[in-house]
Amino acid sequence: MRTLFLHVGHAKTGSSFLQSSFALSRPALRQADIAYLSHGAVEKAAKGAMTNGNGGTLIGALNNPVRGWLMATRLRLKGGNALFRSEFLFHRLSRRGGAAQVSHIARGAGFGRISILLFIRDPFDHLPSLYQQRVKRSGYTGDIETLAEDYDYPRQVARFLRRIGREPTVEITIANYSRRRRRLTDVTSVWLGLPNDALTKPEMPRINRSLTSDELEAQRLFNAKFGSSGRMVSDVLSRRLPEIEAEYDLPSAPAGSAMLARLRKPMRFVNRQAPVGERYTMEVPALPPEPAAAPKPDDVIALTRAQWEAVVEGVAKEVTRRSRS
C-alpha cells in the first residue's frame, strides 16, 4: 500500500537535525521507494543549514485547490511513497478541515494511508528551549516566568490529535523527544520501515543550538533596540560556534506548578493516545523557589573573543544589508 509519510515536528523536537538527516539520506530513501521531493530548503539542509524542510510545498497545496490538484497528479504519476516534513504542518493540520484536506490530496495521489510522526516534549524540558527560540527568532524580550503563563503546547498537541485522528486512513506515531533525543534517526527509521542505520546523521551534532545565558541576554538587548534581530546575533553564534554548551533557565516553583496544573487535562488526553514509554511526565521537577531577578542594565554579560567576533560579524552583515536595501 502506498504511504504518504508526514513528519510534523512540533517545534524544538529535533526538527532541524532530522531535516538535515532526510536531505543527506535521499539515496537511501529512494532505494526504499520513498520520494523526498526536492526543494530549495532541502539543498540548504544537506549542507547543515537551518531550514523548515520540504513540507512548504504540501502546505501550499493545502492552501490552494489548484495547487493541491497539481501536487496530487504529480505524486500519482511518480508512484511509490512520499515523505514531507515541516513543523508548520503541525499547526496547519490542527486547523479545522486540515485533516480532511490532506486526506483528499492523498486519495487523489493514490496513497492508501497517511503515516504521521509527531514528537512531543515534556513541558519542563520544552519550555526553556522554547524560551530560547522565542528570544532568538521572534524578538522576545520577556522572561521565562511570563512565557510559562502562556505555554500551551500540550493543549495544541491534544487539539492536533483530536482533529487528525478523525481521518480513518491516518496513523499517528507519537515519540517523546525528551527520552529519544539521542536516538532521533533510529526512531524515525523505524517509523519509515527502514533499518535503524538507514538515515544519515549530520556531521554537525548540534544544528540550531541554544545559547548560553550571556549570549541570551545579549540577544535580548539587541531585540529591545532593533526588534527581532536573531540574524545579527543568534544565527551567527550558532553557525560559527556550534560546540558551545547551552545554558537553560527554568521557571520558579510557583510558576511551574501553576503551568502544570493548567495543562494537566490536555496532557492526560495525549498520554492516553501515546505509548507508555512516550508519555508526558506529569511531575514538577526541582525548580528554583523564587523567580530569578530581572537582568539589570549594569549586569556583566561575559562573552569570549570568539563570541564577540561572531556578534560583530552578524552586526556588520546586517548593517551592510540594510544600507543596500
CSV table of C-alpha atoms in Angstrom, one decimal:
chain,number,residue,atom,x,y,z
A,1,MET,CA,0.0,0.0,0.0
A,2,ARG,CA,1.4,3.4,-1.0
A,3,THR,CA,2.0,5.7,2.0
A,4,LEU,CA,2.3,9.4,2.5
A,5,PHE,CA,4.7,10.0,5.3
A,6,LEU,CA,4.5,13.3,7.2
A,7,HIS,CA,6.9,14.4,9.9
A,8,VAL,CA,5.2,17.3,11.5
A,9,GLY,CA,7.5,18.4,14.3
A,10,HIS,CA,6.5,20.0,16.6
A,11,ALA,CA,8.8,22.9,17.3
A,12,LYS,CA,12.0,22.3,19.3
A,13,THR,CA,11.9,18.5,19.0
A,14,GLY,CA,14.9,18.0,16.8
A,15,SER,CA,13.3,19.2,13.6
A,16,SER,CA,16.4,20.9,12.2
A,17,PHE,CA,18.5,17.8,12.9
A,18,LEU,CA,16.0,15.5,11.2
A,19,GLN,CA,15.6,17.8,8.2
A,20,SER,CA,19.4,17.6,7.6
A,21,SER,CA,19.2,13.9,8.0
A,22,PHE,CA,16.5,13.5,5.4
A,23,ALA,CA,18.3,15.7,3.0
A,24,LEU,CA,21.5,13.6,3.4
A,25,SER,CA,19.6,10.4,3.2
A,26,ARG,CA,17.8,10.9,-0.1
A,27,PRO,CA,19.7,8.0,-1.8
A,28,ALA,CA,18.6,5.6,0.9
A,29,LEU,CA,15.1,6.9,0.8
A,30,ARG,CA,14.9,6.5,-3.0
A,31,GLN,CA,16.2,2.9,-2.6
A,32,ALA,CA,13.3,2.3,-0.2
A,33,ASP,CA,10.9,3.8,-2.7
A,34,ILE,CA,10.3,6.9,-0.6
A,35,ALA,CA,10.4,10.1,-2.6
A,36,TYR,CA,11.6,13.2,-0.6
A,37,LEU,CA,10.7,15.8,-3.1
A,38,SER,CA,13.5,18.4,-3.8
A,39,HIS,CA,13.1,21.9,-2.6
A,40,GLY,CA,15.5,24.8,-2.1
A,41,ALA,CA,15.4,24.2,1.7
A,42,VAL,CA,16.4,20.6,1.1
A,43,GLU,CA,19.7,21.6,-0.6
A,44,LYS,CA,20.4,24.0,2.2
A,45,ALA,CA,19.7,21.4,4.9
A,46,ALA,CA,22.1,18.9,3.2
A,47,LYS,CA,24.8,21.5,3.9
A,48,GLY,CA,23.9,21.8,7.6
A,49,ALA,CA,21.8,25.0,7.3
A,50,MET,CA,18.7,25.5,9.4
A,51,THR,CA,15.5,25.1,7.3
A,52,ASN,CA,11.9,24.1,7.6
A,53,GLY,CA,12.0,21.2,5.2
A,54,ASN,CA,10.1,20.4,2.0
A,55,GLY,CA,6.7,20.5,3.7
A,56,GLY,CA,6.1,24.0,2.5
A,57,THR,CA,5.1,22.7,-0.9
A,58,LEU,CA,2.5,20.5,0.7
A,59,ILE,CA,1.2,23.4,2.8
A,60,GLY,CA,0.9,25.5,-0.3
A,61,ALA,CA,-1.2,22.7,-1.9
A,62,LEU,CA,-3.4,22.6,1.2
A,63,ASN,CA,-4.0,26.3,0.9
A,64,ASN,CA,-4.8,26.3,-2.8
A,65,PRO,CA,-7.1,23.7,-4.5
A,66,VAL,CA,-5.4,24.1,-7.9
A,67,ARG,CA,-2.0,23.5,-6.4
A,68,GLY,CA,-3.5,20.6,-4.4
A,69,TRP,CA,-4.7,19.0,-7.6
A,70,LEU,CA,-1.4,19.5,-9.3
A,71,MET,CA,0.5,18.0,-6.4
A,72,ALA,CA,-1.8,15.0,-6.3
A,73,THR,CA,-1.4,14.5,-10.0
A,74,ARG,CA,2.4,14.7,-9.8
A,75,LEU,CA,2.6,12.3,-6.9
A,76,ARG,CA,0.2,9.8,-8.6
A,77,LEU,CA,2.3,9.8,-11.8
A,78,LYS,CA,5.5,9.5,-9.7
A,79,GLY,CA,4.3,6.4,-7.9
A,80,GLY,CA,5.8,4.9,-4.7
A,81,ASN,CA,5.7,6.5,-1.3
A,82,ALA,CA,6.4,10.1,-0.4
A,83,LEU,CA,7.8,12.0,2.6
A,84,PHE,CA,7.2,15.6,3.6
A,85,ARG,CA,8.4,17.3,6.7
A,86,SER,CA,7.8,20.7,8.3
A,87,GLU,CA,7.0,21.7,11.8
A,88,PHE,CA,4.5,24.1,10.3
A,89,LEU,CA,2.4,21.1,9.2
A,90,PHE,CA,1.7,20.6,12.9
A,91,HIS,CA,-0.2,23.9,13.0
A,92,ARG,CA,-1.7,23.7,9.5
A,93,LEU,CA,-3.2,20.2,10.1
A,94,SER,CA,-4.5,21.4,13.5
A,95,ARG,CA,-6.9,23.8,11.7
A,96,ARG,CA,-10.5,22.8,11.1
A,97,GLY,CA,-10.6,20.8,7.9
A,98,GLY,CA,-6.8,20.4,7.7
A,99,ALA,CA,-7.0,16.6,8.2
A,100,ALA,CA,-9.7,16.3,5.5
A,101,GLN,CA,-7.7,18.4,3.1
A,102,VAL,CA,-4.6,16.3,3.4
A,103,SER,CA,-6.6,13.1,3.1
A,104,HIS,CA,-8.2,14.5,-0.1
A,105,ILE,CA,-4.8,15.2,-1.7
A,106,ALA,CA,-3.6,11.7,-0.5
A,107,ARG,CA,-6.5,10.0,-2.1
A,108,GLY,CA,-6.1,11.9,-5.3
A,109,ALA,CA,-2.4,10.9,-5.4
A,110,GLY,CA,-3.3,7.2,-4.9
A,111,PHE,CA,-2.0,6.8,-1.3
A,112,GLY,CA,-3.8,4.2,0.7
A,113,ARG,CA,-2.7,5.6,4.1
A,114,ILE,CA,-1.1,8.6,5.8
A,115,SER,CA,1.5,7.9,8.4
A,116,ILE,CA,2.4,10.8,10.7
A,117,LEU,CA,5.4,11.1,13.1
A,118,LEU,CA,4.8,13.6,15.9
A,119,PHE,CA,7.5,14.3,18.5
A,120,ILE,CA,6.2,15.7,21.8
A,121,ARG,CA,8.4,17.0,24.6
A,122,ASP,CA,8.0,17.2,28.4
A,123,PRO,CA,6.9,20.7,29.3
A,124,PHE,CA,9.7,21.4,31.8
A,125,ASP,CA,12.2,20.3,29.2
A,126,HIS,CA,10.5,22.1,26.3
A,127,LEU,CA,9.8,25.5,27.9
A,128,PRO,CA,13.4,26.5,28.4
A,129,SER,CA,14.3,25.6,24.9
A,130,LEU,CA,11.2,27.3,23.5
A,131,TYR,CA,12.1,30.4,25.5
A,132,GLN,CA,15.5,30.4,23.9
A,133,GLN,CA,13.8,30.1,20.5
A,134,ARG,CA,11.4,32.9,21.1
A,135,VAL,CA,14.3,35.2,22.1
A,136,LYS,CA,16.4,34.1,19.1
A,137,ARG,CA,13.7,34.1,16.4
A,138,SER,CA,10.8,36.2,17.5
A,139,GLY,CA,12.4,39.2,19.2
A,140,TYR,CA,11.0,38.2,22.6
A,141,THR,CA,12.3,40.4,25.4
A,142,GLY,CA,10.3,38.9,28.4
A,143,ASP,CA,11.4,36.4,31.0
A,144,ILE,CA,10.7,32.7,31.2
A,145,GLU,CA,8.1,33.3,34.0
A,146,THR,CA,6.0,35.3,31.6
A,147,LEU,CA,6.3,32.7,28.9
A,148,ALA,CA,5.3,29.9,31.3
A,149,GLU,CA,2.0,31.7,31.8
A,150,ASP,CA,1.2,31.3,28.1
A,151,TYR,CA,2.9,27.9,27.4
A,152,ASP,CA,0.3,25.6,25.9
A,153,TYR,CA,1.9,23.0,23.6
A,154,PRO,CA,0.3,20.0,25.3
A,155,ARG,CA,-3.1,21.7,24.6
A,156,GLN,CA,-2.0,22.2,20.9
A,157,VAL,CA,-0.9,18.5,20.7
A,158,ALA,CA,-4.3,17.4,22.1
A,159,ARG,CA,-6.1,19.5,19.5
A,160,PHE,CA,-3.9,18.1,16.7
A,161,LEU,CA,-4.6,14.5,17.8
A,162,ARG,CA,-8.4,15.1,18.1
A,163,ARG,CA,-8.6,16.6,14.6
A,164,ILE,CA,-6.2,14.5,12.6
A,165,GLY,CA,-7.4,11.3,14.4
A,166,ARG,CA,-10.8,11.6,12.8
A,167,GLU,CA,-9.5,10.5,9.4
A,168,PRO,CA,-9.7,6.7,9.0
A,169,THR,CA,-6.6,6.5,6.8
A,170,VAL,CA,-4.3,8.3,9.2
A,171,GLU,CA,-1.9,6.5,11.5
A,172,ILE,CA,0.0,8.5,14.2
A,173,THR,CA,3.3,7.6,15.8
A,174,ILE,CA,4.0,9.6,18.9
A,175,ALA,CA,7.5,9.8,20.3
A,176,ASN,CA,8.8,11.8,23.3
A,177,TYR,CA,11.8,13.9,22.3
A,178,SER,CA,12.8,14.2,26.0
A,179,ARG,CA,13.6,10.5,26.0
A,180,ARG,CA,14.6,9.9,22.4
A,181,ARG,CA,16.9,12.9,21.6
A,182,ARG,CA,19.9,10.7,21.3
A,183,ARG,CA,18.1,8.3,19.0
A,184,LEU,CA,16.1,10.5,16.7
A,185,THR,CA,17.3,8.8,13.5
A,186,ASP,CA,16.6,5.4,14.9
A,187,VAL,CA,13.0,6.3,15.9
A,188,THR,CA,12.4,7.9,12.5
A,189,SER,CA,13.9,5.0,10.6
A,190,VAL,CA,11.6,2.5,12.4
A,191,TRP,CA,8.6,4.8,11.5
A,192,LEU,CA,9.6,4.8,7.9
A,193,GLY,CA,10.1,1.0,7.9
A,194,LEU,CA,13.8,1.2,7.4
A,195,PRO,CA,16.8,-0.3,9.2
A,196,ASN,CA,18.0,1.6,12.3
A,197,ASP,CA,21.1,2.8,10.5
A,198,ALA,CA,19.4,3.8,7.2
A,199,LEU,CA,19.3,7.5,7.8
A,200,THR,CA,22.5,9.5,7.7
A,201,LYS,CA,23.3,11.6,10.8
A,202,PRO,CA,24.5,15.1,10.1
A,203,GLU,CA,28.2,15.6,10.8
A,204,MET,CA,27.4,18.6,12.9
A,205,PRO,CA,26.0,17.1,16.1
A,206,ARG,CA,24.1,20.2,17.0
A,207,ILE,CA,22.1,22.3,14.5
A,208,ASN,CA,20.4,25.4,15.6
A,209,ARG,CA,22.0,25.2,19.1
A,210,SER,CA,20.6,27.1,22.0
A,211,LEU,CA,22.5,30.0,23.6
A,212,THR,CA,24.4,30.5,26.9
A,213,SER,CA,22.8,32.7,29.5
A,214,ASP,CA,25.2,35.6,28.5
A,215,GLU,CA,24.5,35.1,24.8
A,216,LEU,CA,20.8,35.1,25.5
A,217,GLU,CA,21.0,38.4,27.4
A,218,ALA,CA,23.0,39.9,24.6
A,219,GLN,CA,20.3,38.8,22.2
A,220,ARG,CA,17.5,40.3,24.4
A,221,LEU,CA,19.3,43.6,24.4
A,222,PHE,CA,19.5,43.6,20.6
A,223,ASN,CA,15.8,42.7,20.5
A,224,ALA,CA,14.9,45.6,22.7
A,225,LYS,CA,16.8,48.0,20.4
A,226,PHE,CA,16.2,46.5,17.0
A,227,GLY,CA,13.2,44.2,17.3
A,228,SER,CA,13.7,40.7,16.1
A,229,SER,CA,17.4,40.5,15.4
A,230,GLY,CA,18.4,36.9,15.6
A,231,ARG,CA,20.1,37.1,12.2
A,232,MET,CA,22.6,39.6,13.8
A,233,VAL,CA,23.4,37.6,16.9
A,234,SER,CA,22.0,34.1,17.4
A,235,ASP,CA,22.3,32.8,13.9
A,236,VAL,CA,25.9,33.7,13.6
A,237,LEU,CA,26.8,32.4,17.1
A,238,SER,CA,25.0,29.0,16.3
A,239,ARG,CA,26.7,28.7,12.9
A,240,ARG,CA,30.2,29.7,13.9
A,241,LEU,CA,30.4,28.2,17.4
A,242,PRO,CA,28.1,25.1,17.4
A,243,GLU,CA,30.3,23.4,20.0
A,244,ILE,CA,29.5,25.8,22.9
A,245,GLU,CA,27.3,24.2,25.6
A,246,ALA,CA,23.9,26.0,26.0
A,247,GLU,CA,22.5,27.1,29.4
A,248,TYR,CA,18.8,26.9,30.2
A,249,ASP,CA,16.7,28.9,32.7
A,250,LEU,CA,13.7,27.3,34.5
A,251,PRO,CA,10.6,29.0,35.9
A,252,SER,CA,10.2,29.2,39.6
A,253,ALA,CA,8.4,26.5,41.5
A,254,PRO,CA,5.1,28.5,41.8
A,255,ALA,CA,5.1,29.4,38.1
A,256,GLY,CA,6.0,25.8,37.2
A,257,SER,CA,3.3,24.3,39.4
A,258,ALA,CA,0.7,26.7,38.0
A,259,MET,CA,1.7,25.8,34.4
A,260,LEU,CA,1.4,22.1,35.1
A,261,ALA,CA,-2.0,22.4,36.8
A,262,ARG,CA,-3.3,24.4,33.8
A,263,LEU,CA,-2.1,21.8,31.4
A,264,ARG,CA,-2.9,18.6,33.3
A,265,LYS,CA,-6.1,17.8,31.4
A,266,PRO,CA,-4.7,18.0,27.9
A,267,MET,CA,-1.6,16.1,29.0
A,268,ARG,CA,-3.7,13.3,30.3
A,269,PHE,CA,-5.6,13.2,27.0
A,270,VAL,CA,-2.3,13.0,25.0
A,271,ASN,CA,-1.0,10.3,27.3
A,272,ARG,CA,-4.0,8.1,26.6
A,273,GLN,CA,-3.0,8.2,22.9
A,274,ALA,CA,0.7,7.7,23.4
A,275,PRO,CA,2.7,4.5,24.1
A,276,VAL,CA,3.6,4.1,27.7
A,277,GLY,CA,7.3,5.0,27.2
A,278,GLU,CA,6.5,8.1,25.2
A,279,ARG,CA,4.0,9.9,27.5
A,280,TYR,CA,4.4,13.3,29.1
A,281,THR,CA,6.0,13.4,32.6
A,282,MET,CA,3.3,14.7,34.9
A,283,GLU,CA,5.6,15.6,37.9
A,284,VAL,CA,7.1,19.0,38.6
A,285,PRO,CA,10.9,18.8,38.7
A,286,ALA,CA,13.1,20.6,41.3
A,287,LEU,CA,12.7,24.2,40.5
A,288,PRO,CA,14.0,27.5,41.9
A,289,PRO,CA,11.8,28.6,44.9
A,290,GLU,CA,11.6,32.2,43.7
A,291,PRO,CA,11.7,33.9,40.2
A,292,ALA,CA,15.2,34.9,39.1
A,293,ALA,CA,15.8,38.6,39.4
A,294,ALA,CA,15.3,40.5,36.2
A,295,PRO,CA,18.6,41.4,34.5
A,296,LYS,CA,19.9,44.9,35.4
A,297,PRO,CA,21.4,47.3,32.9
A,298,ASP,CA,24.8,47.1,34.6
A,299,ASP,CA,24.9,43.3,34.9
A,300,VAL,CA,28.0,41.8,33.4
A,301,ILE,CA,27.5,40.0,30.1
A,302,ALA,CA,30.6,37.9,29.6
A,303,LEU,CA,31.4,36.7,26.0
A,304,THR,CA,34.6,35.3,24.7
A,305,ARG,CA,36.6,36.8,21.9
A,306,ALA,CA,35.2,34.2,19.5
A,307,GLN,CA,31.7,35.0,20.6
A,308,TRP,CA,32.2,38.8,20.2
A,309,GLU,CA,33.8,38.2,16.7
A,310,ALA,CA,30.6,36.3,15.7
A,311,VAL,CA,28.3,39.1,17.0
A,312,VAL,CA,30.4,41.8,15.3
A,313,GLU,CA,30.3,39.8,12.0
A,314,GLY,CA,26.5,39.5,12.3
A,315,VAL,CA,26.0,43.1,13.0
A,316,ALA,CA,28.3,44.2,10.2
A,317,LYS,CA,26.5,42.0,7.7
A,318,GLU,CA,23.1,43.3,8.8
A,319,VAL,CA,24.3,46.9,8.6
A,320,THR,CA,25.5,46.3,5.1
A,321,ARG,CA,22.3,44.6,4.1
A,322,ARG,CA,20.1,47.4,5.4
A,323,SER,CA,22.3,50.1,3.8
A,324,ARG,CA,21.9,48.3,0.4
A,325,SER,CA,18.2,48.0,0.7
